[in-house]
PDB file of C-alpha atoms in Angstrom:
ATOM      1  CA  UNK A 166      28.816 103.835 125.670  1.00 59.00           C
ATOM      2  CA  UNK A 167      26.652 105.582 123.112  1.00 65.00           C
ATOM      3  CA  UNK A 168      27.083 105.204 119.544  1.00 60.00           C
ATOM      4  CA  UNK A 169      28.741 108.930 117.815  1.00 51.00           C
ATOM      5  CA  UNK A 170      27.753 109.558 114.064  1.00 50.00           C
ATOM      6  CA  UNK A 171      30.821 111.892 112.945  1.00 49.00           C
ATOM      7  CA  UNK A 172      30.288 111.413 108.642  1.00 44.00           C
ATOM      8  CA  UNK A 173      29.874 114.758 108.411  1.00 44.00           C
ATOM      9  CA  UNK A 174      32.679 115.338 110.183  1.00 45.00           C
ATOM     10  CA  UNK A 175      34.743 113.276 107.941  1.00 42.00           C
ATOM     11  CA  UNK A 176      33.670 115.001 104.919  1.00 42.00           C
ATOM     12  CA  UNK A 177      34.431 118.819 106.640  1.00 47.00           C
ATOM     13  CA  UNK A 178      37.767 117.875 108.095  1.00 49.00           C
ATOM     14  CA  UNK A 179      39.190 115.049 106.030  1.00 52.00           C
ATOM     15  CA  UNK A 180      39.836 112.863 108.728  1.00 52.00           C
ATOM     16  CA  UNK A 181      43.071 110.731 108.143  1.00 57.00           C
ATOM     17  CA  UNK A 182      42.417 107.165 110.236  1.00 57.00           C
ATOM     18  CA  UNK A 183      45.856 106.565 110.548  1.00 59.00           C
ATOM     19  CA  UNK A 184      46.756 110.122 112.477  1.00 56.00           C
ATOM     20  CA  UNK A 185      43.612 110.962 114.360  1.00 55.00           C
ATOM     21  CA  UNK A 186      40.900 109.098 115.992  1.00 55.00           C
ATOM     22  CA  UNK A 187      36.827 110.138 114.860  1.00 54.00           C
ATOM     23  CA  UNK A 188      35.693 109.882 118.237  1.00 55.00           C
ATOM     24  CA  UNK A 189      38.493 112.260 120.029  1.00 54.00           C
ATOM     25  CA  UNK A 190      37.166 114.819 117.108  1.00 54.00           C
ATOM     26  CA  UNK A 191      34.132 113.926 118.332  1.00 55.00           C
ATOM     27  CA  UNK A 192      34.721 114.870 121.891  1.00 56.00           C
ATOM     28  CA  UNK A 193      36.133 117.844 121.291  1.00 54.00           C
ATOM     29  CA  UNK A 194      33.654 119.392 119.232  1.00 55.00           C
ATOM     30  CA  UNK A 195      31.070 118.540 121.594  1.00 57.00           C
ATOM     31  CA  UNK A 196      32.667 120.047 124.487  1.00 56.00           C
ATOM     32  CA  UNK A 197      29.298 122.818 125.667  1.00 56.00           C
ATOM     33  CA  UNK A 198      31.538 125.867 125.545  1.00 53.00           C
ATOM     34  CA  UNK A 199      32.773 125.225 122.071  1.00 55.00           C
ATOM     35  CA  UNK A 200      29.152 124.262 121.361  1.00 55.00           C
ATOM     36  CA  UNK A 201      27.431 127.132 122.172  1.00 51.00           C
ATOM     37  CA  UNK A 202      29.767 129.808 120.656  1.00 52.00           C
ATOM     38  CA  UNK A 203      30.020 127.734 117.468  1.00 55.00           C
ATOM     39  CA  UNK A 204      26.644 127.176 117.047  1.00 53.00           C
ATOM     40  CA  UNK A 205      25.977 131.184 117.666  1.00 51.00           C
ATOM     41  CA  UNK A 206      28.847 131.722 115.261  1.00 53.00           C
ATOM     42  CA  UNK A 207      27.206 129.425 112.140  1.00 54.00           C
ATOM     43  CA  UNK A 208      24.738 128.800 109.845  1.00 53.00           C
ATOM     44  CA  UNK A 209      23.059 126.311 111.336  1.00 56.00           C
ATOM     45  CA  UNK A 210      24.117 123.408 109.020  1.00 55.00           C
ATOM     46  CA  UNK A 211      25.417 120.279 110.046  1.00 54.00           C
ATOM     47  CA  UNK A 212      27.479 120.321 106.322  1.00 52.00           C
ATOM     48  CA  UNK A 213      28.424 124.155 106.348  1.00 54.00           C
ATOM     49  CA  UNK A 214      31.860 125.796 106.377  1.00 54.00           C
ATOM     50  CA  UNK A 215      32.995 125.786 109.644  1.00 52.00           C
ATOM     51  CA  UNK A 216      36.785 125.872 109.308  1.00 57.00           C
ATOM     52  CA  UNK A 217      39.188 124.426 111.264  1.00 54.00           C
ATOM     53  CA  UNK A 218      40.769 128.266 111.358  1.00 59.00           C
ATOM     54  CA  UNK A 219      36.880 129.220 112.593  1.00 60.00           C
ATOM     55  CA  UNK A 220      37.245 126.793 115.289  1.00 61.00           C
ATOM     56  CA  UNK A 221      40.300 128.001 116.222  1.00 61.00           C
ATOM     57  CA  UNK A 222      39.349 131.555 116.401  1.00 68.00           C
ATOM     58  CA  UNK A 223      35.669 130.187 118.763  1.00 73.00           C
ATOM     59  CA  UNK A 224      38.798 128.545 121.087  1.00 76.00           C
ATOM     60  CA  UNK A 225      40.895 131.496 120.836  1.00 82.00           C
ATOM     61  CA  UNK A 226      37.367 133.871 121.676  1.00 82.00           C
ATOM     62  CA  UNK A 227      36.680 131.706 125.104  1.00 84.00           C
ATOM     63  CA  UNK A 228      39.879 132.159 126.261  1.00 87.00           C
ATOM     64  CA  UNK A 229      40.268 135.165 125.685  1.00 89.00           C
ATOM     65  CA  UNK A 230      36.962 135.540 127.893  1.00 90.00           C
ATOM     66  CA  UNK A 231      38.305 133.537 130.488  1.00 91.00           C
ATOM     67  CA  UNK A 232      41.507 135.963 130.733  1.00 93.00           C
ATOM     68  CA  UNK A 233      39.950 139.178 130.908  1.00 95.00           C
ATOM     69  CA  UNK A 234      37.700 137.525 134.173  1.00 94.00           C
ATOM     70  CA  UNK A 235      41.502 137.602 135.605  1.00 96.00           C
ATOM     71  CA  UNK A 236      41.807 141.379 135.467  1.00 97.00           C
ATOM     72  CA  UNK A 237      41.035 143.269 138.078  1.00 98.00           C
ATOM     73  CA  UNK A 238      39.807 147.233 138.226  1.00 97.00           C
ATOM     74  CA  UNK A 239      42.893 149.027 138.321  1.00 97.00           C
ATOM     75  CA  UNK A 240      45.653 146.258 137.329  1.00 98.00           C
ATOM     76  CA  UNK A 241      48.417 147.202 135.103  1.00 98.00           C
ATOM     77  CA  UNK A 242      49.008 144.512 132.826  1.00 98.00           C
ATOM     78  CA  UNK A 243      51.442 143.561 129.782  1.00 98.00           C
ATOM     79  CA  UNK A 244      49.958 141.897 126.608  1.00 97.00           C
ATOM     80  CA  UNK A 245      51.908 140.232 124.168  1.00 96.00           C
ATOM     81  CA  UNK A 246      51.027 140.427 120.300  1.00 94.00           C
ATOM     82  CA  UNK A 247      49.814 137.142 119.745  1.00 92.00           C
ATOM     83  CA  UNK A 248      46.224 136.775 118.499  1.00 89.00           C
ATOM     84  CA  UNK A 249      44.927 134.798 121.721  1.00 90.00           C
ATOM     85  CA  UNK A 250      45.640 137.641 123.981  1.00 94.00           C
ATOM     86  CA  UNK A 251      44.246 139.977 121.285  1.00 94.00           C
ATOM     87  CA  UNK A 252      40.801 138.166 122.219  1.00 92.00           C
ATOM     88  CA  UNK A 253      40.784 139.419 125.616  1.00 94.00           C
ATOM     89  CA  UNK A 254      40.305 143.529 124.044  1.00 95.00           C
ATOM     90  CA  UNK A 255      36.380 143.172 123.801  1.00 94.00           C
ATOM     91  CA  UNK A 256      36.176 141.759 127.440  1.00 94.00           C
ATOM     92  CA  UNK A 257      38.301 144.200 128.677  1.00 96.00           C
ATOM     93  CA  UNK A 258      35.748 147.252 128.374  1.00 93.00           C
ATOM     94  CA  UNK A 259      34.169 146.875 131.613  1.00 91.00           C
ATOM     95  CA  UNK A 260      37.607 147.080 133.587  1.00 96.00           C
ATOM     96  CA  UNK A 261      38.098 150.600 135.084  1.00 96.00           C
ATOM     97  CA  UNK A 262      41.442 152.199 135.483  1.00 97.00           C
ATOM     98  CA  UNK A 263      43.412 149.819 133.890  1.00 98.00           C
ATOM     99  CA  UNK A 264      46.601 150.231 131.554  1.00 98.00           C
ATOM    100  CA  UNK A 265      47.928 147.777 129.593  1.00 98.00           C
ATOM    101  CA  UNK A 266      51.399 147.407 128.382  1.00 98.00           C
ATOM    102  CA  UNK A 267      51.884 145.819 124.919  1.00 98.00           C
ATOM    103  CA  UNK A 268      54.326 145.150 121.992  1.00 97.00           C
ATOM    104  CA  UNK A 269      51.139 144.450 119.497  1.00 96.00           C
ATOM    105  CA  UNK A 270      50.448 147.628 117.464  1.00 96.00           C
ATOM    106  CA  UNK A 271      46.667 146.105 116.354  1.00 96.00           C
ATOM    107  CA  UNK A 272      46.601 145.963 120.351  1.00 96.00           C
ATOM    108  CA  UNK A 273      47.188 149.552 120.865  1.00 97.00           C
ATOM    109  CA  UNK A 274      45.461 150.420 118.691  1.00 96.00           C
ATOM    110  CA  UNK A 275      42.338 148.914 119.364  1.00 96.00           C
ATOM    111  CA  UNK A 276      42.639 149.711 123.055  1.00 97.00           C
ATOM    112  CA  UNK A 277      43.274 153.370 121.892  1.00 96.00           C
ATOM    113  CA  UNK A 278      39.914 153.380 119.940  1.00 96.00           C
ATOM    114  CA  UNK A 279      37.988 151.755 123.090  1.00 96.00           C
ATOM    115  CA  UNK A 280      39.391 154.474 125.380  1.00 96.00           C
ATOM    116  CA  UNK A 281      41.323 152.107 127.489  1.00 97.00           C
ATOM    117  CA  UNK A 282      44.915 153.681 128.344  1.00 97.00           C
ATOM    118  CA  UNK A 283      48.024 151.748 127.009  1.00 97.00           C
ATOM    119  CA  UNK A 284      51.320 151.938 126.703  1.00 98.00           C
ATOM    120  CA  UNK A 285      52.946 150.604 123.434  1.00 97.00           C
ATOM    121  CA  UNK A 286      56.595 149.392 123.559  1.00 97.00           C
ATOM    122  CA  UNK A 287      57.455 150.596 120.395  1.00 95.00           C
ATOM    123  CA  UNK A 288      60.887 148.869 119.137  1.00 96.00           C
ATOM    124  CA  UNK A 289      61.085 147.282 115.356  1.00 96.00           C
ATOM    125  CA  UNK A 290      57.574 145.934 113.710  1.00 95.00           C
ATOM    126  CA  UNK A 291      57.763 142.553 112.645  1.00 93.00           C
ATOM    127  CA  UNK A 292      55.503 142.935 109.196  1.00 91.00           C
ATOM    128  CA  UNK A 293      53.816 140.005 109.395  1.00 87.00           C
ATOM    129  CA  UNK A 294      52.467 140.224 113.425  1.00 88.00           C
ATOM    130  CA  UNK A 295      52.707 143.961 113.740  1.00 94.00           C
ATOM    131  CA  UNK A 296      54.930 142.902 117.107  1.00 94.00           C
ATOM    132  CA  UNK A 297      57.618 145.212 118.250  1.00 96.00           C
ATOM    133  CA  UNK A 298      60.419 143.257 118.969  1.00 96.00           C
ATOM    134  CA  UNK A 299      64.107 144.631 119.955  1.00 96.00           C
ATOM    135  CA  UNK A 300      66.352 145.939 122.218  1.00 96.00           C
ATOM    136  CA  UNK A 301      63.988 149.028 122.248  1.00 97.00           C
ATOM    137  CA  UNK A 302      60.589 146.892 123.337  1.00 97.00           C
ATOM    138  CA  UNK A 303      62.438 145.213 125.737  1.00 97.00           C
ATOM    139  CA  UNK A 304      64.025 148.643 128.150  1.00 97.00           C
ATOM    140  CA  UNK A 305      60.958 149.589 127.499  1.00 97.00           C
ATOM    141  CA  UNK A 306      59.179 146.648 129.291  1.00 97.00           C
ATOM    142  CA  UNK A 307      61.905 147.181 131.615  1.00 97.00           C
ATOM    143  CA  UNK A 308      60.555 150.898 133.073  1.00 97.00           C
ATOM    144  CA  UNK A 309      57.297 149.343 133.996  1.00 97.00           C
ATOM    145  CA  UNK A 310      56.319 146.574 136.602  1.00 97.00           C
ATOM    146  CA  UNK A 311      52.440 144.840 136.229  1.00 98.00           C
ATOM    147  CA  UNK A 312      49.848 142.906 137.857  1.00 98.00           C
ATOM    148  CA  UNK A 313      49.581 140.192 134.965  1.00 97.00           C
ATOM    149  CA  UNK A 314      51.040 139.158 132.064  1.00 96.00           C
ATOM    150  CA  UNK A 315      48.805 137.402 129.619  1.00 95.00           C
ATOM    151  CA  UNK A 316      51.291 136.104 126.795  1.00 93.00           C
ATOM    152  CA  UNK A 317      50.849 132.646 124.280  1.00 89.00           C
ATOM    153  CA  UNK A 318      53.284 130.867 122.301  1.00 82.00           C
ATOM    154  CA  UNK A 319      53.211 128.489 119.244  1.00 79.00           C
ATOM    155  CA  UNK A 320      54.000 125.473 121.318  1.00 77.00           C
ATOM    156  CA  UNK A 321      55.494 123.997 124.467  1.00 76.00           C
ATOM    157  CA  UNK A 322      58.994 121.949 124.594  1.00 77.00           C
ATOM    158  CA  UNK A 323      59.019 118.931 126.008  1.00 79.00           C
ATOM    159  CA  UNK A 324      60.493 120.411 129.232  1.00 80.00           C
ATOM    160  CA  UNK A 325      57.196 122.800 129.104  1.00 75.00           C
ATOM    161  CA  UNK A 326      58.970 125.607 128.124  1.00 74.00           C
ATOM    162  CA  UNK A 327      57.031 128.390 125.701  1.00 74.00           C
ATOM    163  CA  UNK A 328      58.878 127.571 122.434  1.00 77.00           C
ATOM    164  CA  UNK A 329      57.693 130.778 118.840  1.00 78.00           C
ATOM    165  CA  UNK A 330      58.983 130.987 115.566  1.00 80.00           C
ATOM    166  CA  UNK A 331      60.568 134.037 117.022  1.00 83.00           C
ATOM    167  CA  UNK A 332      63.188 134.281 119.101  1.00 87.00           C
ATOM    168  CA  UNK A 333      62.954 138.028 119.180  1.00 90.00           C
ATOM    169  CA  UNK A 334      58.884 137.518 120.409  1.00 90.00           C
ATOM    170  CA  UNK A 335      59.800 134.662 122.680  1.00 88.00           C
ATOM    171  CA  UNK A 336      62.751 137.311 124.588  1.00 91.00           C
ATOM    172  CA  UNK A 337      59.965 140.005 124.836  1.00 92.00           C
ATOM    173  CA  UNK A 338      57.172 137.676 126.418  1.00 91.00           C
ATOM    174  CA  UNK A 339      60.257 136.604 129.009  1.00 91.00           C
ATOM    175  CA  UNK A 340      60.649 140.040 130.194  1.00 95.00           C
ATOM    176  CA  UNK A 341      56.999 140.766 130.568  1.00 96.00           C
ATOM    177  CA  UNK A 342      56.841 137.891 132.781  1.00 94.00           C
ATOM    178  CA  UNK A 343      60.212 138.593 134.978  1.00 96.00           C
ATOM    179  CA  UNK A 344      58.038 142.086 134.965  1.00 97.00           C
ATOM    180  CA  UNK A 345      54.615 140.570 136.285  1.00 97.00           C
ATOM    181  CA  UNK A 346      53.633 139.860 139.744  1.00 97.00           C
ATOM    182  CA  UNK A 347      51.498 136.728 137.945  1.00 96.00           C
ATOM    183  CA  UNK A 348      51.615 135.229 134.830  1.00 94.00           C
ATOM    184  CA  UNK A 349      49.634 133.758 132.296  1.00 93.00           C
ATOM    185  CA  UNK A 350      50.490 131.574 128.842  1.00 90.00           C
ATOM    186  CA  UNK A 351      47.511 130.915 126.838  1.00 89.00           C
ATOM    187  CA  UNK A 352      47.310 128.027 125.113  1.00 80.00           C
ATOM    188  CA  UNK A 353      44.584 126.610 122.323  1.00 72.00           C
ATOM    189  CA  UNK A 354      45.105 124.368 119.769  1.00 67.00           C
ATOM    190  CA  UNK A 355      46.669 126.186 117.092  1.00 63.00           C
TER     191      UNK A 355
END
């Protein structure tokens, strides 16, 4: 029951009336994770550029937070190539013993350069994800049995169902989960 000022808010985002409601903007921007992180993340100006991508990316960061608190020392798990689970790599560097499985090459190699052991499909690159896909990725996937999966999609069919632009990507994250004792889908708002 307290009034929200969201002008600036219109101005930043170009609100359209008709398709989205000021105050649910409201509420989600004021949610006290997002809040904190975006407010470290800034300028400090109510009117700066704070893109909608840069919100996504503060969203993607938290979860990916919130993932790595699901590994354990010594799990095995798979990684998909999505950005979201690419999030989880700088929480990941207290974990001892762990391998992780992935079809990301940025993944790999990142986890190479922080010393943490991984296994890399391998399979054909997509160019524009830098995802191995394939017949090859996927007998891969097949020699190897994890803890977790931590996988994300582009959106969820009405029957709930992890729906990507890529079938290819969509048949690897599929195995990784028939492969995974547990799994998780990580979702934000993209």
């Amino acid at each position: 029951d307290k009034p929200l000022v969201v002008s600036p808010i219109y101005e930043v985002f170009s609100v359209d009336q008709s398709k989205l409601l000021s105050q649910y903007l409201a509420i989600w921007l004021s949610r006290k994770e997002f809040d904190r992180y975006a407010r470290f993340n800034s300028w400090g100006s109510a009117r700066e550029n704070f893109s909608f991508e840069d919100m996504q990316n503060v969203e993607k960061a938290l979860i990916g937070g919130k993932a790595a608190a699901l590994v354990n020392d010594g799990d095995v798990i798979f990684l998909d190539a999505s950005s979201t689970t690419f999030n989880m790599l700088p929480h990941l560097k207290e974990k001892k013993n762990i391998i992780v499985i992935t079809n990301g090459a940025k993944t790999a190699l990142l986890l190479g350069q922080m010393g943490i052991k991984n296994i890399c499909t391998g399979g054909r690159m997509l160019k524009n994800t830098f995802a191995f896909v394939g017949y090859d990725a996927i007998q891969t996937l097949k020699r190897y049995n994890a803890d977790k999966a931590f996988v994300s999609c582009h959106g969820l069919s009405l029957e709930g169902l992890a729906t990507d632009k890529s079938i290819e990507e969509n048949d690897l994250r599929l195995e990784m989960m028939a492969q995974a004792k547990e799994s998780y889908l990580l979702c934000d708002s993209s």
